[in-house]
Amino acid sequence: MKNNHSNIKKAKFFLNKKECIAIPTETVYGLAANAYSDKATSRIFKLKKRPKKNPLIVHYHNLKKLKKDCILNDNFFKLFKKFSPGPLTYVLKLKINNKISKNVTNKKKTLAVRFPENSLTRKLLKEIEYPLAAPSANISTKISPVCAEDVKDEFGKKIKFILNGGRSKIGLESTIVSLVNKPQILRLGGTTISSINKILKSNLKFNKKIKKIMVPGQGKVHYSPGIPIRLNANKPKPDEAFILIKKRKLSGKNIYYLSKTKNLKEAAKNLYKIIRMVKNKKFKKIAIEKIPNLGFGQAINDRLSRASKY
Ligand code: TXA
Ligand code: MG
């Protein structure tokens, strides 16, 4: 507790100096900086080697702060009430007099916003005067980090400070829903489409074509461990690590499983963790079993299909 207090103080110190730091969220760790500052946000792009045209998600503590920058609507309020704080990102219209740095939006008139649930990050957001722009804390196109050690694995000494909030409990990025006009799902993630449809009384589906235009960062190659991944595999070849959806009586140093009982939420939580582990064990290739395309399985399959385009 005392430790957390001094770590939040340190985090604030670096952020106030317009540095970027890593913050824990329930989805994945973020590389955070003052969203109102050109200098601070330009550092995010540099450290991540992220193309300038790819806009950032901005993290807020509460509605009062968000209202200063964005125009809110009924669909937003419905979803906010149910899912925030949590793994859902909303794309909203920016107010004309918003204070968001132009680096964040790539000249768009919209902003992606989120209210992370992790308690340390919420405390931090409460104590600072500005919201935090924070993409996932990985080098562009690579696998997102789900704990402080993963962030170190990505950036080494280049990162000034990591606020350690333990392991991310969701383990996959947030779902992105655009509420600018008619609601649209732009990215699958930690909130299922069916739970969003229930609240909006809608029948939204994930449409890859729309997403390509609206979400420039969701290019084909993404979430890549840097080694080939073979999908829908029945058994491994001799040089492959084999990732199973469910624990089975298979033994070998190359066997990993995503969940004990084929639980897709547990599998999502373990996905990046296991892929990073396999890569660090110097396997040259990965084979992975077919994952059911339901609920969290849809988000897992989306990430795997992009990771396999290496
Ligand atoms: O779970 C998450 O969302 C994590 C944690 C750290 O919050 N963040 C994250 O950020 O995944 P990032 O930058 O890795 O992915 C954000 C995606 C990008 O694909 C970007 O193109 C899209 O959001 N995006 C940002 N602003 C947008 C906007 N105004 N309209 C449409 N898409 C936008
Ligand atoms: Mg990312």
CSV table of C-alpha atoms and ligand atoms in Angstrom, one decimal:
chain,number,residue,atom,x,y,z
A,1,MET,CA,0.0,0.0,0.0
A,2,LYS,CA,2.7,2.4,1.1
A,3,ASN,CA,4.7,1.2,-1.9
A,4,ASN,CA,1.9,1.9,-4.3
A,5,HIS,CA,1.6,5.4,-2.9
A,6,SER,CA,5.2,6.2,-3.6
A,7,ASN,CA,5.1,4.6,-7.0
A,8,ILE,CA,2.1,6.7,-8.0
A,9,LYS,CA,4.1,9.7,-6.9
A,10,LYS,CA,7.0,8.7,-9.1
A,11,ALA,CA,4.6,8.1,-12.0
A,12,LYS,CA,3.2,11.6,-11.6
A,13,PHE,CA,6.7,13.0,-11.4
A,14,PHE,CA,7.7,11.6,-14.8
A,15,LEU,CA,4.3,12.4,-16.4
A,16,ASN,CA,4.5,16.0,-15.2
A,17,LYS,CA,8.0,16.3,-16.8
A,18,LYS,CA,6.3,15.2,-20.1
A,19,GLU,CA,8.0,11.8,-20.1
A,20,CYS,CA,6.2,8.6,-21.1
A,21,ILE,CA,5.8,5.7,-18.6
A,22,ALA,CA,4.1,2.3,-18.7
A,23,ILE,CA,0.8,2.0,-16.8
A,24,PRO,CA,-1.1,-1.2,-15.9
A,25,THR,CA,-4.6,-1.7,-17.2
A,26,GLU,CA,-6.9,-4.7,-17.0
A,27,THR,CA,-6.5,-5.3,-20.8
A,28,VAL,CA,-2.8,-4.8,-21.5
A,29,TYR,CA,-0.1,-2.4,-20.3
A,30,GLY,CA,-0.1,1.1,-21.9
A,31,LEU,CA,2.6,3.5,-22.8
A,32,ALA,CA,1.2,6.7,-21.3
A,33,ALA,CA,1.9,10.4,-21.6
A,34,ASN,CA,0.0,13.7,-21.1
A,35,ALA,CA,-2.6,13.7,-23.9
A,36,TYR,CA,-2.7,17.5,-23.9
A,37,SER,CA,1.0,17.9,-24.6
A,38,ASP,CA,2.6,17.8,-28.0
A,39,LYS,CA,6.0,17.1,-26.6
A,40,ALA,CA,4.9,14.2,-24.3
A,41,THR,CA,2.8,12.5,-27.0
A,42,SER,CA,5.5,12.7,-29.6
A,43,ARG,CA,7.7,10.6,-27.3
A,44,ILE,CA,5.1,7.8,-27.4
A,45,PHE,CA,5.4,7.6,-31.2
A,46,LYS,CA,9.1,7.6,-31.1
A,47,LEU,CA,9.5,5.0,-28.4
A,48,LYS,CA,7.0,2.6,-30.0
A,49,LYS,CA,8.2,3.3,-33.6
A,50,ARG,CA,4.5,3.9,-34.3
A,51,PRO,CA,3.5,5.5,-37.6
A,52,LYS,CA,2.3,9.1,-36.9
A,53,LYS,CA,-1.0,8.5,-38.8
A,54,ASN,CA,-2.2,6.0,-36.3
A,55,PRO,CA,-4.3,7.8,-33.6
A,56,LEU,CA,-4.0,7.0,-29.9
A,57,ILE,CA,-6.6,6.0,-27.2
A,58,VAL,CA,-7.0,8.6,-24.4
A,59,HIS,CA,-7.6,7.4,-20.9
A,60,TYR,CA,-9.9,9.4,-18.5
A,61,HIS,CA,-10.8,9.1,-14.9
A,62,ASN,CA,-14.4,10.3,-15.1
A,63,LEU,CA,-17.2,11.8,-17.2
A,64,LYS,CA,-16.6,15.3,-15.9
A,65,LYS,CA,-13.1,15.3,-17.3
A,66,LEU,CA,-14.2,13.7,-20.6
A,67,LYS,CA,-16.9,16.3,-21.2
A,68,LYS,CA,-14.3,19.0,-21.6
A,69,ASP,CA,-13.0,17.3,-24.7
A,70,CYS,CA,-15.8,15.2,-26.3
A,71,ILE,CA,-19.5,15.4,-27.3
A,72,LEU,CA,-21.4,12.6,-25.5
A,73,ASN,CA,-24.6,11.0,-26.7
A,74,ASP,CA,-27.3,8.5,-25.6
A,75,ASN,CA,-25.6,5.4,-26.8
A,76,PHE,CA,-22.4,6.4,-25.0
A,77,PHE,CA,-24.3,6.9,-21.7
A,78,LYS,CA,-26.0,3.5,-22.0
A,79,LEU,CA,-22.7,1.7,-22.7
A,80,PHE,CA,-20.7,3.8,-20.1
A,81,LYS,CA,-23.2,2.9,-17.4
A,82,LYS,CA,-22.7,-0.8,-18.0
A,83,PHE,CA,-19.1,-1.2,-19.1
A,84,SER,CA,-17.0,1.6,-17.7
A,85,PRO,CA,-14.5,1.5,-16.1
A,86,GLY,CA,-13.5,-1.5,-18.1
A,87,PRO,CA,-12.3,-3.0,-21.4
A,88,LEU,CA,-14.4,-0.9,-23.8
A,89,THR,CA,-13.2,2.1,-25.9
A,90,TYR,CA,-15.6,4.6,-27.4
A,91,VAL,CA,-14.9,6.7,-30.5
A,92,LEU,CA,-16.6,10.1,-30.0
A,93,LYS,CA,-16.8,13.5,-31.7
A,94,LEU,CA,-14.2,16.0,-30.4
A,95,LYS,CA,-15.4,19.4,-29.1
A,96,ILE,CA,-14.1,22.3,-31.1
A,97,ASN,CA,-12.3,23.7,-28.1
A,98,ASN,CA,-10.8,20.4,-26.9
A,99,LYS,CA,-7.3,20.4,-25.5
A,100,ILE,CA,-6.1,17.1,-27.0
A,101,SER,CA,-2.6,17.3,-28.7
A,102,LYS,CA,-2.8,17.1,-32.5
A,103,ASN,CA,-0.4,14.2,-32.4
A,104,VAL,CA,-3.0,12.1,-30.7
A,105,THR,CA,-5.7,12.4,-33.3
A,106,ASN,CA,-3.9,12.6,-36.6
A,107,LYS,CA,-6.1,15.5,-37.6
A,108,LYS,CA,-9.3,13.5,-37.0
A,109,LYS,CA,-12.3,15.2,-35.5
A,110,THR,CA,-13.0,12.1,-33.4
A,111,LEU,CA,-11.3,10.7,-30.3
A,112,ALA,CA,-11.0,7.1,-29.0
A,113,VAL,CA,-11.5,7.2,-25.2
A,114,ARG,CA,-11.4,4.6,-22.4
A,115,PHE,CA,-11.9,4.4,-18.6
A,116,PRO,CA,-9.4,1.7,-17.4
A,117,GLU,CA,-10.4,-0.3,-14.4
A,118,ASN,CA,-7.1,-1.1,-12.9
A,119,SER,CA,-7.1,0.5,-9.4
A,120,LEU,CA,-3.5,1.9,-9.5
A,121,THR,CA,-4.1,3.6,-12.9
A,122,ARG,CA,-7.4,5.0,-11.7
A,123,LYS,CA,-5.7,6.5,-8.7
A,124,LEU,CA,-3.1,8.0,-10.9
A,125,LEU,CA,-5.7,9.4,-13.3
A,126,LYS,CA,-7.6,10.9,-10.4
A,127,GLU,CA,-4.5,12.8,-9.2
A,128,ILE,CA,-3.4,14.4,-12.5
A,129,GLU,CA,-4.9,17.4,-14.3
A,130,TYR,CA,-4.8,15.8,-17.8
A,131,PRO,CA,-5.9,12.6,-19.4
A,132,LEU,CA,-3.4,10.0,-20.6
A,133,ALA,CA,-2.8,9.0,-24.2
A,134,ALA,CA,-1.7,5.4,-24.0
A,135,PRO,CA,-1.3,2.8,-26.8
A,136,SER,CA,-0.3,-0.7,-25.8
A,137,ALA,CA,3.2,-0.7,-24.4
A,138,ASN,CA,4.9,-2.7,-27.2
A,139,ILE,CA,7.0,-1.9,-30.2
A,140,SER,CA,4.6,-1.2,-33.1
A,141,THR,CA,3.2,-4.4,-34.7
A,142,LYS,CA,4.5,-6.6,-31.9
A,143,ILE,CA,2.7,-8.5,-29.1
A,144,SER,CA,1.1,-6.4,-26.3
A,145,PRO,CA,2.6,-6.7,-22.7
A,146,VAL,CA,0.4,-8.1,-20.0
A,147,CYS,CA,2.8,-7.5,-17.0
A,148,ALA,CA,5.6,-5.2,-16.0
A,149,GLU,CA,8.3,-7.8,-17.1
A,150,ASP,CA,6.8,-7.9,-20.6
A,151,VAL,CA,7.2,-4.1,-20.9
A,152,LYS,CA,10.8,-4.5,-19.9
A,153,ASP,CA,11.2,-7.2,-22.5
A,154,GLU,CA,9.9,-4.7,-25.1
A,155,PHE,CA,11.8,-1.5,-24.2
A,156,GLY,CA,14.6,-2.4,-21.8
A,157,LYS,CA,16.2,0.7,-20.4
A,158,LYS,CA,14.5,3.0,-22.9
A,159,ILE,CA,11.5,3.3,-20.6
A,160,LYS,CA,11.8,5.7,-17.7
A,161,PHE,CA,9.3,4.1,-15.3
A,162,ILE,CA,6.9,1.2,-15.1
A,163,LEU,CA,4.0,1.4,-12.7
A,164,ASN,CA,3.7,-2.2,-11.7
A,165,GLY,CA,0.1,-3.2,-11.2
A,166,GLY,CA,0.5,-7.0,-11.6
A,167,ARG,CA,-0.8,-9.1,-14.4
A,168,SER,CA,-3.6,-7.7,-16.6
A,169,LYS,CA,-6.7,-9.7,-15.8
A,170,ILE,CA,-8.2,-9.6,-19.3
A,171,GLY,CA,-5.0,-10.0,-21.3
A,172,LEU,CA,-6.3,-8.7,-24.7
A,173,GLU,CA,-6.9,-5.1,-25.8
A,174,SER,CA,-10.2,-3.3,-25.3
A,175,THR,CA,-13.1,-3.6,-27.8
A,176,ILE,CA,-13.5,-0.4,-29.8
A,177,VAL,CA,-17.0,0.9,-30.7
A,178,SER,CA,-17.5,4.0,-32.8
A,179,LEU,CA,-20.5,6.1,-31.6
A,180,VAL,CA,-19.9,9.0,-33.9
A,181,ASN,CA,-22.8,8.1,-36.2
A,182,LYS,CA,-24.5,4.7,-36.2
A,183,PRO,CA,-22.7,2.4,-33.7
A,184,GLN,CA,-20.0,0.3,-35.3
A,185,ILE,CA,-17.6,-2.3,-33.8
A,186,LEU,CA,-14.0,-1.3,-35.0
A,187,ARG,CA,-12.0,-3.8,-33.0
A,188,LEU,CA,-12.9,-7.0,-31.2
A,189,GLY,CA,-11.5,-7.3,-27.6
A,190,GLY,CA,-12.2,-7.5,-23.9
A,191,THR,CA,-16.0,-6.7,-24.2
A,192,THR,CA,-18.0,-9.2,-26.3
A,193,ILE,CA,-20.2,-7.9,-29.1
A,194,SER,CA,-23.2,-9.8,-27.7
A,195,SER,CA,-23.0,-8.0,-24.4
A,196,ILE,CA,-22.9,-4.6,-26.3
A,197,ASN,CA,-25.8,-5.6,-28.5
A,198,LYS,CA,-27.8,-6.5,-25.4
A,199,ILE,CA,-27.4,-3.0,-24.0
A,200,LEU,CA,-28.0,-1.1,-27.3
A,201,LYS,CA,-30.7,-3.5,-28.3
A,202,SER,CA,-28.8,-3.8,-31.6
A,203,ASN,CA,-27.4,-6.4,-33.9
A,204,LEU,CA,-23.9,-5.1,-34.5
A,205,LYS,CA,-21.4,-7.4,-36.2
A,206,PHE,CA,-17.7,-7.1,-36.7
A,207,ASN,CA,-17.0,-6.0,-40.2
A,208,LYS,CA,-13.4,-6.2,-41.3
A,209,LYS,CA,-13.9,-3.8,-44.2
A,210,ILE,CA,-15.2,-0.9,-42.1
A,211,LYS,CA,-12.5,-1.4,-39.6
A,212,LYS,CA,-9.7,-1.2,-42.2
A,213,ILE,CA,-10.8,2.3,-43.2
A,214,MET,CA,-11.6,3.6,-39.7
A,215,VAL,CA,-8.8,2.1,-37.7
A,216,PRO,CA,-5.6,2.7,-39.5
A,217,GLY,CA,-3.6,0.9,-36.9
A,218,GLN,CA,-5.3,-2.4,-37.5
A,219,GLY,CA,-3.2,-3.3,-40.4
A,220,LYS,CA,-2.9,-6.9,-41.5
A,221,VAL,CA,0.4,-7.7,-39.7
A,222,HIS,CA,0.0,-6.9,-36.0
A,223,TYR,CA,0.4,-8.6,-32.7
A,224,SER,CA,3.4,-10.5,-34.2
A,225,PRO,CA,5.8,-12.5,-32.1
A,226,GLY,CA,8.3,-12.4,-35.0
A,227,ILE,CA,8.1,-16.1,-35.7
A,228,PRO,CA,5.6,-18.0,-38.0
A,229,ILE,CA,2.3,-19.1,-36.5
A,230,ARG,CA,0.4,-22.0,-38.1
A,231,LEU,CA,-3.3,-21.9,-37.3
A,232,ASN,CA,-5.9,-24.8,-36.9
A,233,ALA,CA,-3.1,-27.3,-36.3
A,234,ASN,CA,-3.9,-30.9,-35.3
A,235,LYS,CA,-0.4,-31.8,-34.3
A,236,PRO,CA,3.0,-30.1,-34.1
A,237,LYS,CA,5.9,-30.6,-36.5
A,238,PRO,CA,9.2,-31.4,-34.9
A,239,ASP,CA,10.4,-27.7,-34.7
A,240,GLU,CA,7.2,-26.2,-33.5
A,241,ALA,CA,5.9,-25.2,-30.1
A,242,PHE,CA,2.3,-26.5,-29.9
A,243,ILE,CA,-0.4,-24.3,-28.2
A,244,LEU,CA,-3.5,-26.2,-27.2
A,245,ILE,CA,-6.9,-24.6,-26.2
A,246,LYS,CA,-7.4,-27.1,-23.4
A,247,LYS,CA,-5.1,-29.1,-21.1
A,248,ARG,CA,-4.8,-32.7,-22.4
A,249,LYS,CA,-2.6,-35.7,-21.8
A,250,LEU,CA,0.1,-34.7,-24.1
A,251,SER,CA,3.6,-34.3,-22.8
A,252,GLY,CA,6.7,-32.7,-24.2
A,253,LYS,CA,8.7,-29.5,-23.7
A,254,ASN,CA,7.0,-28.0,-26.7
A,255,ILE,CA,3.4,-28.3,-25.4
A,256,TYR,CA,1.5,-25.3,-23.9
A,257,TYR,CA,-2.1,-24.8,-23.2
A,258,LEU,CA,-4.3,-21.7,-23.0
A,259,SER,CA,-6.8,-22.9,-20.5
A,260,LYS,CA,-7.5,-25.9,-18.3
A,261,THR,CA,-11.1,-26.5,-19.5
A,262,LYS,CA,-11.4,-24.7,-22.8
A,263,ASN,CA,-12.6,-21.6,-21.0
A,264,LEU,CA,-12.2,-18.8,-23.7
A,265,LYS,CA,-11.9,-16.0,-21.2
A,266,GLU,CA,-9.0,-17.8,-19.5
A,267,ALA,CA,-7.5,-18.5,-22.9
A,268,ALA,CA,-7.7,-14.8,-23.8
A,269,LYS,CA,-5.9,-13.9,-20.6
A,270,ASN,CA,-3.1,-16.4,-21.3
A,271,LEU,CA,-2.7,-15.8,-25.1
A,272,TYR,CA,-0.1,-13.1,-25.2
A,273,LYS,CA,1.7,-14.4,-22.2
A,274,ILE,CA,2.2,-17.8,-23.7
A,275,ILE,CA,3.2,-16.6,-27.2
A,276,ARG,CA,5.8,-14.3,-25.6
A,277,MET,CA,7.1,-17.2,-23.5
A,278,VAL,CA,7.4,-19.5,-26.5
A,279,LYS,CA,9.3,-16.8,-28.4
A,280,ASN,CA,11.6,-16.2,-25.5
A,281,LYS,CA,12.3,-19.9,-25.3
A,282,LYS,CA,13.7,-19.6,-28.8
A,283,PHE,CA,11.2,-21.8,-30.6
A,284,LYS,CA,11.4,-21.0,-34.3
A,285,LYS,CA,7.8,-21.7,-35.1
A,286,ILE,CA,4.4,-22.0,-33.4
A,287,ALA,CA,1.4,-24.2,-34.2
A,288,ILE,CA,-1.9,-23.6,-32.5
A,289,GLU,CA,-5.1,-25.6,-32.3
A,290,LYS,CA,-8.4,-24.4,-33.7
A,291,ILE,CA,-10.1,-21.9,-31.3
A,292,PRO,CA,-13.9,-21.9,-31.2
A,293,ASN,CA,-15.1,-18.6,-32.8
A,294,LEU,CA,-17.5,-17.6,-30.1
A,295,GLY,CA,-17.4,-14.9,-27.4
A,296,PHE,CA,-13.8,-14.1,-26.5
A,297,GLY,CA,-12.8,-16.7,-29.1
A,298,GLN,CA,-13.6,-14.2,-31.8
A,299,ALA,CA,-11.1,-11.7,-30.4
A,300,ILE,CA,-8.5,-14.5,-30.0
A,301,ASN,CA,-9.0,-15.6,-33.6
A,302,ASP,CA,-8.7,-12.0,-34.8
A,303,ARG,CA,-5.4,-11.5,-33.1
A,304,LEU,CA,-4.1,-14.9,-34.2
A,305,SER,CA,-5.0,-14.3,-37.8
A,306,ARG,CA,-3.1,-11.1,-37.8
A,307,ALA,CA,-0.1,-12.5,-35.9
A,308,SER,CA,0.1,-15.3,-38.4
A,309,LYS,CA,0.5,-12.9,-41.3
A,310,TYR,CA,4.2,-12.5,-40.4
B,1,TXA,O1,-6.9,-2.1,-24.3
B,1,TXA,C1,-6.5,-1.1,-24.9
B,1,TXA,O2,-7.3,-0.5,-25.7
B,1,TXA,C2,-5.1,-0.7,-24.8
B,1,TXA,C3,-4.9,-0.2,-23.3
B,1,TXA,C4,-3.5,0.3,-23.1
B,1,TXA,O3,-5.8,0.8,-23.1
B,1,TXA,N1,-4.7,0.3,-25.8
B,1,TXA,C5,-4.5,0.0,-27.1
B,1,TXA,O4,-4.1,1.0,-27.8
B,1,TXA,O5,-4.8,-1.1,-27.5
B,1,TXA,P1,-3.5,0.8,-29.3
B,1,TXA,O6,-3.0,2.2,-29.7
B,1,TXA,O7,-2.5,-0.3,-29.3
B,1,TXA,O8,-4.7,0.6,-30.2
B,1,TXA,C6,-5.7,1.6,-30.4
B,1,TXA,C7,-6.4,1.4,-31.7
B,1,TXA,C8,-5.5,1.7,-32.9
B,1,TXA,O9,-5.7,0.6,-33.8
B,1,TXA,C9,-6.0,3.0,-33.5
B,1,TXA,O10,-5.9,3.0,-34.9
B,1,TXA,C10,-7.4,3.0,-33.0
B,1,TXA,O11,-7.4,2.5,-31.7
B,1,TXA,N2,-7.9,4.4,-32.9
B,1,TXA,C11,-7.4,5.4,-32.1
B,1,TXA,N3,-8.1,6.5,-32.3
B,1,TXA,C12,-9.1,6.3,-33.2
B,1,TXA,C13,-10.2,7.0,-33.8
B,1,TXA,N4,-10.4,8.3,-33.5
B,1,TXA,N5,-11.0,6.4,-34.7
B,1,TXA,C14,-10.8,5.1,-34.9
B,1,TXA,N6,-9.8,4.3,-34.4
B,1,TXA,C15,-9.0,4.9,-33.6
B,2,MG,MG,-1.5,-2.0,-29.8
